[in-house]
PDB file of C-alpha atoms and ligand atoms in Angstrom:
ATOM      1  CA  MET M1080       0.000   0.000   0.000  1.00 51.00           C
ATOM      2  CA  THR M1081       1.397   3.391  -0.968  1.00 54.00           C
ATOM      3  CA  ASN M1082       1.662   6.150   1.584  1.00 58.00           C
ATOM      4  CA  SER M1083      -1.237   8.164   0.051  1.00 58.00           C
ATOM      5  CA  LEU M1084      -3.487   5.050  -0.057  1.00 54.00           C
ATOM      6  CA  ARG M1085      -2.658   4.278   3.591  1.00 60.00           C
ATOM      7  CA  LEU M1086      -3.456   7.875   4.573  1.00 54.00           C
ATOM      8  CA  ARG M1087      -6.824   7.777   2.742  1.00 63.00           C
ATOM      9  CA  PHE M1088      -7.669   4.419   4.382  1.00 55.00           C
ATOM     10  CA  MET M1089      -6.880   5.764   7.873  1.00 58.00           C
ATOM     11  CA  MET M1090      -8.962   8.914   7.310  1.00 57.00           C
ATOM     12  CA  LYS M1091     -11.945   6.800   6.167  1.00 59.00           C
ATOM     13  CA  MET M1092     -11.617   4.612   9.305  1.00 56.00           C
ATOM     14  CA  ARG M1093     -11.549   7.721  11.501  1.00 60.00           C
ATOM     15  CA  LEU M1094     -14.614   9.208   9.750  1.00 53.00           C
ATOM     16  CA  ASP M1095     -16.499   5.901  10.193  1.00 61.00           C
ATOM     17  CA  PHE M1096     -15.590   5.889  13.880  1.00 56.00           C
ATOM     18  CA  PHE M1097     -16.774   9.485  14.454  1.00 56.00           C
ATOM     19  CA  SER M1098     -20.049   8.943  12.559  1.00 58.00           C
ATOM     20  CA  HIS M1099     -20.718   5.863  14.759  1.00 59.00           C
ATOM     21  CA  VAL M1100     -20.113   7.892  17.930  1.00 53.00           C
ATOM     22  CA  LEU M1101     -22.356  10.693  16.602  1.00 53.00           C
ATOM     23  CA  LEU M1102     -25.192   8.243  15.846  1.00 52.00           C
ATOM     24  CA  MET M1103     -24.854   6.726  19.353  1.00 56.00           C
ATOM     25  CA  LEU M1104     -25.036  10.166  20.994  1.00 54.00           C
ATOM     26  CA  MET M1105     -28.108  11.102  18.901  1.00 52.00           C
ATOM     27  CA  GLY M1106     -29.730   7.833  19.964  1.00 51.00           C
ATOM     28  CA  LEU M1107     -29.026   8.532  23.638  1.00 49.00           C
ATOM     29  CA  ALA M1108     -30.466  12.059  23.321  1.00 50.00           C
ATOM     30  CA  LEU M1109     -33.632  10.618  21.743  1.00 46.00           C
ATOM     31  CA  CYS M1110     -33.997   8.095  24.600  1.00 47.00           C
ATOM     32  CA  GLU M1111     -33.588  10.916  27.166  1.00 47.00           C
ATOM     33  CA  SER M1112     -36.374  12.949  25.549  1.00 48.00           C
ATOM     34  CA  CYS M1113     -38.632   9.831  25.448  1.00 48.00           C
ATOM     35  CA  VAL M1114     -38.089   9.304  29.210  1.00 49.00           C
ATOM     36  CA  SER M1115     -38.680  12.943  30.131  1.00 52.00           C
ATOM     37  CA  GLN M1116     -41.912  12.953  28.116  1.00 54.00           C
ATOM     38  CA  GLN M1117     -43.151   9.824  29.860  1.00 63.00           C
ATOM     39  CA  GLU M1118     -42.206  10.743  33.440  1.00 69.00           C
ATOM     40  CA  TYR M1119     -43.496  14.065  34.724  1.00 77.00           C
ATOM     41  CA  ALA M1120     -41.329  15.677  37.388  1.00 82.00           C
ATOM     42  CA  ALA M1121     -44.033  16.218  40.042  1.00 88.00           C
ATOM     43  CA  ASN M1122     -45.792  13.502  42.019  1.00 90.00           C
ATOM     44  CA  TYR M1123     -49.271  14.543  43.064  1.00 90.00           C
ATOM     45  CA  ALA M1124     -50.759  13.022  46.236  1.00 86.00           C
ATOM     46  CA  ARG M1125     -54.279  11.614  45.967  1.00 84.00           C
ATOM     47  CA  GLY M1126     -54.803  11.963  49.716  1.00 90.00           C
ATOM     48  CA  PRO M1127     -52.906  12.939  52.864  1.00 96.00           C
ATOM     49  CA  ARG M1128     -49.449  11.352  52.707  1.00 97.00           C
ATOM     50  CA  PHE M1129     -48.931  11.032  56.494  1.00 98.00           C
ATOM     51  CA  LYS M1130     -50.102  12.239  59.915  1.00 98.00           C
ATOM     52  CA  ALA M1131     -48.387  14.832  62.115  1.00 98.00           C
ATOM     53  CA  LEU M1132     -49.137  15.679  65.732  1.00 98.00           C
ATOM     54  CA  VAL M1133     -48.331  19.191  66.974  1.00 98.00           C
ATOM     55  CA  VAL M1134     -48.089  19.510  70.760  1.00 98.00           C
ATOM     56  CA  TYR M1135     -47.893  22.777  72.671  1.00 98.00           C
ATOM     57  CA  ASP M1136     -48.191  23.730  76.337  1.00 96.00           C
ATOM     58  CA  ARG M1137     -50.873  26.357  76.846  1.00 94.00           C
ATOM     59  CA  HIS M1138     -49.498  27.087  80.340  1.00 95.00           C
ATOM     60  CA  ALA M1139     -46.025  27.928  79.042  1.00 96.00           C
ATOM     61  CA  GLU M1140     -44.669  31.482  79.385  1.00 97.00           C
ATOM     62  CA  PRO M1141     -46.527  33.984  77.151  1.00 98.00           C
ATOM     63  CA  ALA M1142     -43.657  34.476  74.643  1.00 98.00           C
ATOM     64  CA  HIS M1143     -43.512  30.706  74.130  1.00 98.00           C
ATOM     65  CA  VAL M1144     -47.261  30.460  73.575  1.00 98.00           C
ATOM     66  CA  GLU M1145     -46.979  33.324  71.023  1.00 98.00           C
ATOM     67  CA  PHE M1146     -44.408  31.313  69.107  1.00 98.00           C
ATOM     68  CA  ASP M1147     -46.489  28.145  69.428  1.00 98.00           C
ATOM     69  CA  LYS M1148     -49.572  29.791  67.898  1.00 98.00           C
ATOM     70  CA  GLN M1149     -47.578  31.130  64.957  1.00 98.00           C
ATOM     71  CA  ALA M1150     -45.892  27.748  64.522  1.00 98.00           C
ATOM     72  CA  ILE M1151     -49.295  26.030  64.421  1.00 98.00           C
ATOM     73  CA  ASP M1152     -50.318  28.461  61.637  1.00 98.00           C
ATOM     74  CA  PHE M1153     -47.023  27.783  59.849  1.00 98.00           C
ATOM     75  CA  PHE M1154     -47.520  24.003  59.886  1.00 98.00           C
ATOM     76  CA  ARG M1155     -51.199  24.349  59.024  1.00 98.00           C
ATOM     77  CA  LYS M1156     -50.211  26.233  55.871  1.00 98.00           C
ATOM     78  CA  LEU M1157     -48.019  23.252  54.977  1.00 98.00           C
ATOM     79  CA  THR M1158     -51.175  21.099  55.020  1.00 97.00           C
ATOM     80  CA  TYR M1159     -52.870  23.134  52.255  1.00 95.00           C
ATOM     81  CA  GLY M1160     -54.161  20.739  49.627  1.00 93.00           C
ATOM     82  CA  GLU M1161     -54.342  18.008  52.305  1.00 94.00           C
ATOM     83  CA  GLY M1162     -50.702  17.030  51.866  1.00 95.00           C
ATOM     84  CA  PHE M1163     -50.869  15.551  55.353  1.00 98.00           C
ATOM     85  CA  LYS M1164     -53.265  15.286  58.279  1.00 98.00           C
ATOM     86  CA  MET M1165     -52.370  17.481  61.235  1.00 98.00           C
ATOM     87  CA  ASP M1166     -53.713  17.175  64.777  1.00 98.00           C
ATOM     88  CA  VAL M1167     -52.980  19.618  67.585  1.00 98.00           C
ATOM     89  CA  ALA M1168     -52.865  18.619  71.267  1.00 98.00           C
ATOM     90  CA  THR M1169     -51.790  20.261  74.520  1.00 98.00           C
ATOM     91  CA  SER M1170     -50.171  17.110  75.934  1.00 97.00           C
ATOM     92  CA  LEU M1171     -49.640  13.415  75.219  1.00 98.00           C
ATOM     93  CA  SER M1172     -52.160  12.366  77.859  1.00 95.00           C
ATOM     94  CA  GLY M1173     -55.106  10.693  76.181  1.00 92.00           C
ATOM     95  CA  PHE M1174     -52.897   8.977  73.585  1.00 98.00           C
ATOM     96  CA  SER M1175     -52.097   5.278  73.614  1.00 98.00           C
ATOM     97  CA  PHE M1176     -48.961   3.842  72.031  1.00 98.00           C
ATOM     98  CA  GLU M1177     -51.089   2.541  69.145  1.00 98.00           C
ATOM     99  CA  SER M1178     -52.740   5.913  68.499  1.00 98.00           C
ATOM    100  CA  LEU M1179     -49.417   7.761  68.793  1.00 98.00           C
ATOM    101  CA  ARG M1180     -47.542   5.525  66.401  1.00 97.00           C
ATOM    102  CA  GLU M1181     -49.956   6.501  63.620  1.00 98.00           C
ATOM    103  CA  TYR M1182     -48.117   9.830  63.487  1.00 98.00           C
ATOM    104  CA  SER M1183     -45.004  10.048  61.343  1.00 98.00           C
ATOM    105  CA  VAL M1184     -43.848  12.963  63.444  1.00 98.00           C
ATOM    106  CA  ILE M1185     -44.570  14.758  66.710  1.00 98.00           C
ATOM    107  CA  VAL M1186     -43.738  18.472  66.610  1.00 98.00           C
ATOM    108  CA  MET M1187     -43.119  19.650  70.168  1.00 98.00           C
ATOM    109  CA  LEU M1188     -43.520  23.397  70.540  1.00 98.00           C
ATOM    110  CA  ASN M1189     -42.047  24.460  73.875  1.00 97.00           C
ATOM    111  CA  ALA M1190     -43.589  21.393  75.498  1.00 98.00           C
ATOM    112  CA  VAL M1191     -41.979  18.466  77.334  1.00 97.00           C
ATOM    113  CA  PRO M1192     -43.705  15.254  78.456  1.00 97.00           C
ATOM    114  CA  SER M1193     -44.081  15.778  82.200  1.00 92.00           C
ATOM    115  CA  SER M1194     -46.002  12.972  83.912  1.00 96.00           C
ATOM    116  CA  LYS M1195     -44.520   9.519  84.427  1.00 97.00           C
ATOM    117  CA  GLU M1196     -47.056   8.024  81.982  1.00 97.00           C
ATOM    118  CA  GLU M1197     -46.395  10.621  79.243  1.00 98.00           C
ATOM    119  CA  ARG M1198     -42.635  10.175  79.580  1.00 98.00           C
ATOM    120  CA  ALA M1199     -42.939   6.396  79.274  1.00 98.00           C
ATOM    121  CA  LEU M1200     -45.242   6.740  76.246  1.00 98.00           C
ATOM    122  CA  PHE M1201     -42.962   9.231  74.521  1.00 98.00           C
ATOM    123  CA  ARG M1202     -39.905   7.062  75.133  1.00 98.00           C
ATOM    124  CA  ARG M1203     -41.684   3.978  73.763  1.00 98.00           C
ATOM    125  CA  TYR M1204     -42.793   5.952  70.679  1.00 98.00           C
ATOM    126  CA  MET M1205     -39.247   7.229  70.006  1.00 98.00           C
ATOM    127  CA  GLU M1206     -37.602   3.850  70.640  1.00 98.00           C
ATOM    128  CA  ASN M1207     -39.943   2.286  68.108  1.00 98.00           C
ATOM    129  CA  GLY M1208     -39.076   4.534  65.184  1.00 98.00           C
ATOM    130  CA  GLY M1209     -41.121   7.611  66.100  1.00 98.00           C
ATOM    131  CA  GLY M1210     -40.229  11.033  64.693  1.00 98.00           C
ATOM    132  CA  TRP M1211     -39.685  14.213  66.739  1.00 98.00           C
ATOM    133  CA  ILE M1212     -39.039  17.856  65.962  1.00 98.00           C
ATOM    134  CA  GLY M1213     -38.459  19.880  69.097  1.00 98.00           C
ATOM    135  CA  PHE M1214     -38.368  23.657  69.343  1.00 98.00           C
ATOM    136  CA  HIS M1215     -36.747  25.798  72.027  1.00 98.00           C
ATOM    137  CA  ALA M1216     -38.034  24.833  75.532  1.00 98.00           C
ATOM    138  CA  SER M1217     -39.031  21.357  74.322  1.00 98.00           C
ATOM    139  CA  ALA M1218     -35.455  20.363  75.255  1.00 98.00           C
ATOM    140  CA  TYR M1219     -35.353  22.402  78.451  1.00 98.00           C
ATOM    141  CA  ASN M1220     -34.129  20.372  81.389  1.00 98.00           C
ATOM    142  CA  ASP M1221     -32.239  21.138  84.569  1.00 97.00           C
ATOM    143  CA  LYS M1222     -31.265  19.384  87.784  1.00 95.00           C
ATOM    144  CA  ASN M1223     -34.931  19.155  88.805  1.00 96.00           C
ATOM    145  CA  THR M1224     -36.035  17.340  85.609  1.00 97.00           C
ATOM    146  CA  LYS M1225     -34.701  13.964  86.755  1.00 96.00           C
ATOM    147  CA  TRP M1226     -35.210  12.155  83.464  1.00 98.00           C
ATOM    148  CA  PRO M1227     -31.800  10.725  82.434  1.00 97.00           C
ATOM    149  CA  TRP M1228     -33.191   9.084  79.283  1.00 98.00           C
ATOM    150  CA  PHE M1229     -34.253  12.517  78.016  1.00 98.00           C
ATOM    151  CA  ASN M1230     -30.615  13.698  78.044  1.00 98.00           C
ATOM    152  CA  GLU M1231     -29.528  10.537  76.266  1.00 98.00           C
ATOM    153  CA  PHE M1232     -32.261  11.199  73.676  1.00 98.00           C
ATOM    154  CA  LEU M1233     -31.357  14.889  73.240  1.00 98.00           C
ATOM    155  CA  GLY M1234     -27.641  14.185  73.164  1.00 98.00           C
ATOM    156  CA  CYS M1235     -26.851  17.126  75.439  1.00 98.00           C
ATOM    157  CA  GLY M1236     -26.755  18.025  79.102  1.00 97.00           C
ATOM    158  CA  THR M1237     -28.831  20.464  81.110  1.00 97.00           C
ATOM    159  CA  PHE M1238     -29.626  24.100  80.323  1.00 98.00           C
ATOM    160  CA  TYR M1239     -26.551  26.257  80.944  1.00 97.00           C
ATOM    161  CA  CYS M1240     -27.184  29.894  79.893  1.00 97.00           C
ATOM    162  CA  ASN M1241     -29.045  32.167  77.449  1.00 98.00           C
ATOM    163  CA  ASN M1242     -28.916  35.618  75.917  1.00 98.00           C
ATOM    164  CA  TRP M1243     -31.499  38.205  76.985  1.00 98.00           C
ATOM    165  CA  PRO M1244     -33.464  39.905  75.505  1.00 98.00           C
ATOM    166  CA  PRO M1245     -34.330  37.946  72.356  1.00 98.00           C
ATOM    167  CA  GLN M1246     -32.243  39.248  69.478  1.00 97.00           C
ATOM    168  CA  CYS M1247     -31.053  38.460  65.959  1.00 98.00           C
ATOM    169  CA  ALA M1248     -27.899  36.369  65.614  1.00 98.00           C
ATOM    170  CA  LEU M1249     -25.493  35.258  62.912  1.00 98.00           C
ATOM    171  CA  ALA M1250     -25.806  31.507  62.271  1.00 98.00           C
ATOM    172  CA  VAL M1251     -23.231  29.227  60.623  1.00 98.00           C
ATOM    173  CA  CYS M1252     -24.127  26.007  58.837  1.00 98.00           C
ATOM    174  CA  ASP M1253     -21.866  23.291  60.256  1.00 97.00           C
ATOM    175  CA  ASN M1254     -22.836  20.732  57.654  1.00 95.00           C
ATOM    176  CA  ARG M1255     -24.206  21.706  54.247  1.00 94.00           C
ATOM    177  CA  LYS M1256     -24.321  18.163  52.871  1.00 96.00           C
ATOM    178  CA  HIS M1257     -27.266  17.232  55.081  1.00 98.00           C
ATOM    179  CA  ALA M1258     -30.820  17.211  53.660  1.00 98.00           C
ATOM    180  CA  VAL M1259     -31.871  19.836  56.216  1.00 98.00           C
ATOM    181  CA  THR M1260     -29.178  22.408  55.365  1.00 98.00           C
ATOM    182  CA  ARG M1261     -27.961  21.745  51.811  1.00 97.00           C
ATOM    183  CA  ASN M1262     -30.074  24.538  50.249  1.00 98.00           C
ATOM    184  CA  LEU M1263     -29.189  27.123  52.924  1.00 98.00           C
ATOM    185  CA  PRO M1264     -26.388  29.706  52.801  1.00 98.00           C
ATOM    186  CA  LYS M1265     -23.226  29.059  54.836  1.00 98.00           C
ATOM    187  CA  HIS M1266     -24.015  32.107  57.010  1.00 98.00           C
ATOM    188  CA  PHE M1267     -27.326  33.844  57.625  1.00 98.00           C
ATOM    189  CA  VAL M1268     -28.905  36.084  60.233  1.00 98.00           C
ATOM    190  CA  LEU M1269     -31.653  34.522  62.345  1.00 98.00           C
ATOM    191  CA  PRO M1270     -34.747  36.429  63.494  1.00 98.00           C
ATOM    192  CA  PRO M1271     -34.906  37.555  67.148  1.00 98.00           C
ATOM    193  CA  SER M1272     -34.872  34.692  69.634  1.00 98.00           C
ATOM    194  CA  GLU M1273     -33.658  33.584  73.009  1.00 98.00           C
ATOM    195  CA  PHE M1274     -30.939  30.969  72.456  1.00 98.00           C
ATOM    196  CA  TYR M1275     -29.802  28.364  74.968  1.00 98.00           C
ATOM    197  CA  GLN M1276     -26.402  26.849  75.630  1.00 98.00           C
ATOM    198  CA  TRP M1277     -26.197  23.372  77.172  1.00 98.00           C
ATOM    199  CA  SER M1278     -23.724  21.690  79.467  1.00 97.00           C
ATOM    200  CA  PRO M1279     -22.239  19.472  78.225  1.00 97.00           C
ATOM    201  CA  SER M1280     -22.667  20.717  74.661  1.00 97.00           C
ATOM    202  CA  PRO M1281     -24.232  18.262  72.163  1.00 98.00           C
ATOM    203  CA  ARG M1282     -21.043  18.743  70.088  1.00 97.00           C
ATOM    204  CA  HIS M1283     -19.210  16.442  72.536  1.00 96.00           C
ATOM    205  CA  ASN M1284     -21.652  13.579  71.907  1.00 98.00           C
ATOM    206  CA  LYS M1285     -20.453  11.210  69.175  1.00 98.00           C
ATOM    207  CA  HIS M1286     -24.048  10.251  68.346  1.00 98.00           C
ATOM    208  CA  VAL M1287     -24.932  13.872  67.535  1.00 98.00           C
ATOM    209  CA  LYS M1288     -24.608  15.623  64.195  1.00 98.00           C
ATOM    210  CA  VAL M1289     -24.626  19.420  64.617  1.00 98.00           C
ATOM    211  CA  LEU M1290     -26.183  21.203  61.639  1.00 98.00           C
ATOM    212  CA  LEU M1291     -26.297  24.860  62.686  1.00 98.00           C
ATOM    213  CA  SER M1292     -24.501  26.958  65.322  1.00 98.00           C
ATOM    214  CA  LEU M1293     -24.352  30.569  66.413  1.00 98.00           C
ATOM    215  CA  SER M1294     -21.191  32.251  65.165  1.00 98.00           C
ATOM    216  CA  SER M1295     -18.620  33.364  67.748  1.00 98.00           C
ATOM    217  CA  LYS M1296     -18.816  36.749  65.969  1.00 98.00           C
ATOM    218  CA  ASN M1297     -22.044  37.321  67.972  1.00 98.00           C
ATOM    219  CA  TYR M1298     -20.073  37.673  71.240  1.00 98.00           C
ATOM    220  CA  PRO M1299     -20.705  39.514  73.492  1.00 98.00           C
ATOM    221  CA  PHE M1300     -24.293  38.349  72.877  1.00 98.00           C
ATOM    222  CA  GLY M1301     -27.122  39.981  74.867  1.00 98.00           C
ATOM    223  CA  ILE M1302     -27.996  43.227  76.652  1.00 98.00           C
ATOM    224  CA  LYS M1303     -29.282  42.169  80.093  1.00 98.00           C
ATOM    225  CA  ASP M1304     -27.940  38.599  80.093  1.00 98.00           C
ATOM    226  CA  VAL M1305     -24.716  38.529  78.088  1.00 98.00           C
ATOM    227  CA  VAL M1306     -23.146  35.325  76.737  1.00 98.00           C
ATOM    228  CA  LYS M1307     -19.474  36.051  76.202  1.00 97.00           C
ATOM    229  CA  PHE M1308     -18.026  32.810  74.816  1.00 96.00           C
ATOM    230  CA  GLY M1309     -18.617  29.129  74.226  1.00 95.00           C
ATOM    231  CA  ASP M1310     -19.555  26.673  71.524  1.00 96.00           C
ATOM    232  CA  PHE M1311     -23.171  27.375  70.564  1.00 98.00           C
ATOM    233  CA  PRO M1312     -24.876  24.574  68.550  1.00 98.00           C
ATOM    234  CA  ILE M1313     -28.549  25.399  67.924  1.00 98.00           C
ATOM    235  CA  VAL M1314     -29.779  22.732  65.470  1.00 98.00           C
ATOM    236  CA  TRP M1315     -28.721  19.101  65.714  1.00 98.00           C
ATOM    237  CA  THR M1316     -29.840  15.517  65.326  1.00 98.00           C
ATOM    238  CA  ASN M1317     -29.065  12.523  67.521  1.00 98.00           C
ATOM    239  CA  LYS M1318     -28.392   9.761  64.987  1.00 98.00           C
ATOM    240  CA  ASP M1319     -29.714   7.112  67.415  1.00 98.00           C
ATOM    241  CA  TYR M1320     -33.253   8.497  66.997  1.00 98.00           C
ATOM    242  CA  ARG M1321     -35.409  10.007  64.255  1.00 98.00           C
ATOM    243  CA  MET M1322     -35.184  13.442  65.835  1.00 98.00           C
ATOM    244  CA  ILE M1323     -34.089  17.004  65.214  1.00 98.00           C
ATOM    245  CA  TYR M1324     -33.896  19.833  67.695  1.00 98.00           C
ATOM    246  CA  LEU M1325     -34.169  23.516  66.751  1.00 98.00           C
ATOM    247  CA  ASN M1326     -33.330  25.976  69.498  1.00 98.00           C
ATOM    248  CA  MET M1327     -35.390  28.880  68.108  1.00 98.00           C
ATOM    249  CA  GLY M1328     -38.962  29.277  69.361  1.00 98.00           C
ATOM    250  CA  HIS M1329     -39.389  32.398  71.477  1.00 98.00           C
ATOM    251  CA  GLY M1330     -41.739  35.324  70.708  1.00 98.00           C
ATOM    252  CA  ASP M1331     -43.823  36.453  67.772  1.00 97.00           C
ATOM    253  CA  GLU M1332     -41.082  37.315  65.236  1.00 98.00           C
ATOM    254  CA  GLU M1333     -39.715  33.875  64.439  1.00 98.00           C
ATOM    255  CA  PHE M1334     -41.460  33.341  61.095  1.00 98.00           C
ATOM    256  CA  ILE M1335     -40.240  36.523  59.387  1.00 98.00           C
ATOM    257  CA  ASP M1336     -37.153  35.070  57.727  1.00 98.00           C
ATOM    258  CA  ALA M1337     -37.096  32.985  54.540  1.00 98.00           C
ATOM    259  CA  ASN M1338     -33.901  31.092  55.478  1.00 98.00           C
ATOM    260  CA  GLN M1339     -35.241  30.073  58.876  1.00 98.00           C
ATOM    261  CA  ASN M1340     -38.646  29.132  57.412  1.00 98.00           C
ATOM    262  CA  LEU M1341     -36.839  26.983  54.839  1.00 98.00           C
ATOM    263  CA  LEU M1342     -34.777  25.348  57.604  1.00 98.00           C
ATOM    264  CA  ILE M1343     -37.950  24.460  59.532  1.00 98.00           C
ATOM    265  CA  THR M1344     -39.696  23.062  56.449  1.00 98.00           C
ATOM    266  CA  ASN M1345     -36.564  21.062  55.570  1.00 98.00           C
ATOM    267  CA  ALA M1346     -36.384  19.644  59.119  1.00 98.00           C
ATOM    268  CA  PHE M1347     -40.047  18.642  59.056  1.00 98.00           C
ATOM    269  CA  ARG M1348     -39.773  17.055  55.609  1.00 98.00           C
ATOM    270  CA  TRP M1349     -36.563  15.204  56.466  1.00 98.00           C
ATOM    271  CA  ILE M1350     -37.914  13.641  59.659  1.00 98.00           C
ATOM    272  CA  VAL M1351     -41.050  12.485  57.836  1.00 98.00           C
ATOM    273  CA  SER M1352     -39.067  11.170  54.850  1.00 98.00           C
ATOM    274  CA  CYS M1353     -37.025   8.904  57.201  1.00 98.00           C
ATOM    275  CA  ASP M1354     -40.142   7.170  58.585  1.00 98.00           C
ATOM    276  CA  PRO M1355     -39.326   3.425  58.887  1.00 97.00           C
ATOM    277  CA  LYS M1356     -42.863   2.732  57.575  1.00 95.00           C
ATOM    278  CA  GLY M1357     -41.649   4.204  54.257  1.00 96.00           C
ATOM    279  CA  ASN M1358     -40.935   7.606  52.766  1.00 96.00           C
ATOM    280  CA  PRO M1359     -44.412   9.063  52.119  1.00 96.00           C
ATOM    281  CA  PHE M1360     -43.061  11.562  49.568  1.00 94.00           C
ATOM    282  CA  LEU M1361     -42.221   8.716  47.186  1.00 91.00           C
ATOM    283  CA  LYS M1362     -45.840   7.530  47.038  1.00 81.00           C
TER     284      LYS M1362
HETATM  285 ZN1   ZN P 797     -37.766  31.309  75.595  1.00 89.06          ZN
END
């Protein structure tokens, strides 16, 4: 074969190869468009996907009840279109284990199970795959609480200190790969709240994943009661349970910020999506 013949042969081979690749790519593109025409992106529920129980304490301090009422409105708006069934209660008394386990999630708004029976019921619910979102004083405990399991469940110690009065604060996302925080900015300013520190901090618990903290740039933090230093986790999950705790929940200005509202919706959706009975959003 002469040099020019060899060159022409090689060019033809290369052209054949490229036309094959081009045809394959066109075929793949056609398949993609077939799939996207067949499968619509949204999945519309035909009925409520799950049940949620919202619990608040009507005898809590007035600023907590203000938050609770706004939170109930917030979650009720999430039910528009009957996406889920929501019940509201002022305690867990009156529920049996069977009736409680129908709920994919219990949202505790500044409320803590207090009687021996309620504590036992709540523990049984959580140890059997129950879901919990706690706000603010729903994790409050001190030396008088005398419920060691509750600290194991929360992943932190007793109440240590707080800022006063309620004020805005710079938050830092500790983990932006998590479903609850991945669509939030690294830093954002939270609406006015009273924030609690705990001793020991949940950060020291190997079962805990901290998702959001107050930045040390906030120090000195407060006007009357001033927090001057310390690690300040405010949103975390204890991986041993289907739970998430959010420290905000004081006063009537908590639902004025899009980032915080998104965080709360994400937390609610994530807890429900991890239900061992199945992820209701895939139905
Ligand atoms: Zn408070």
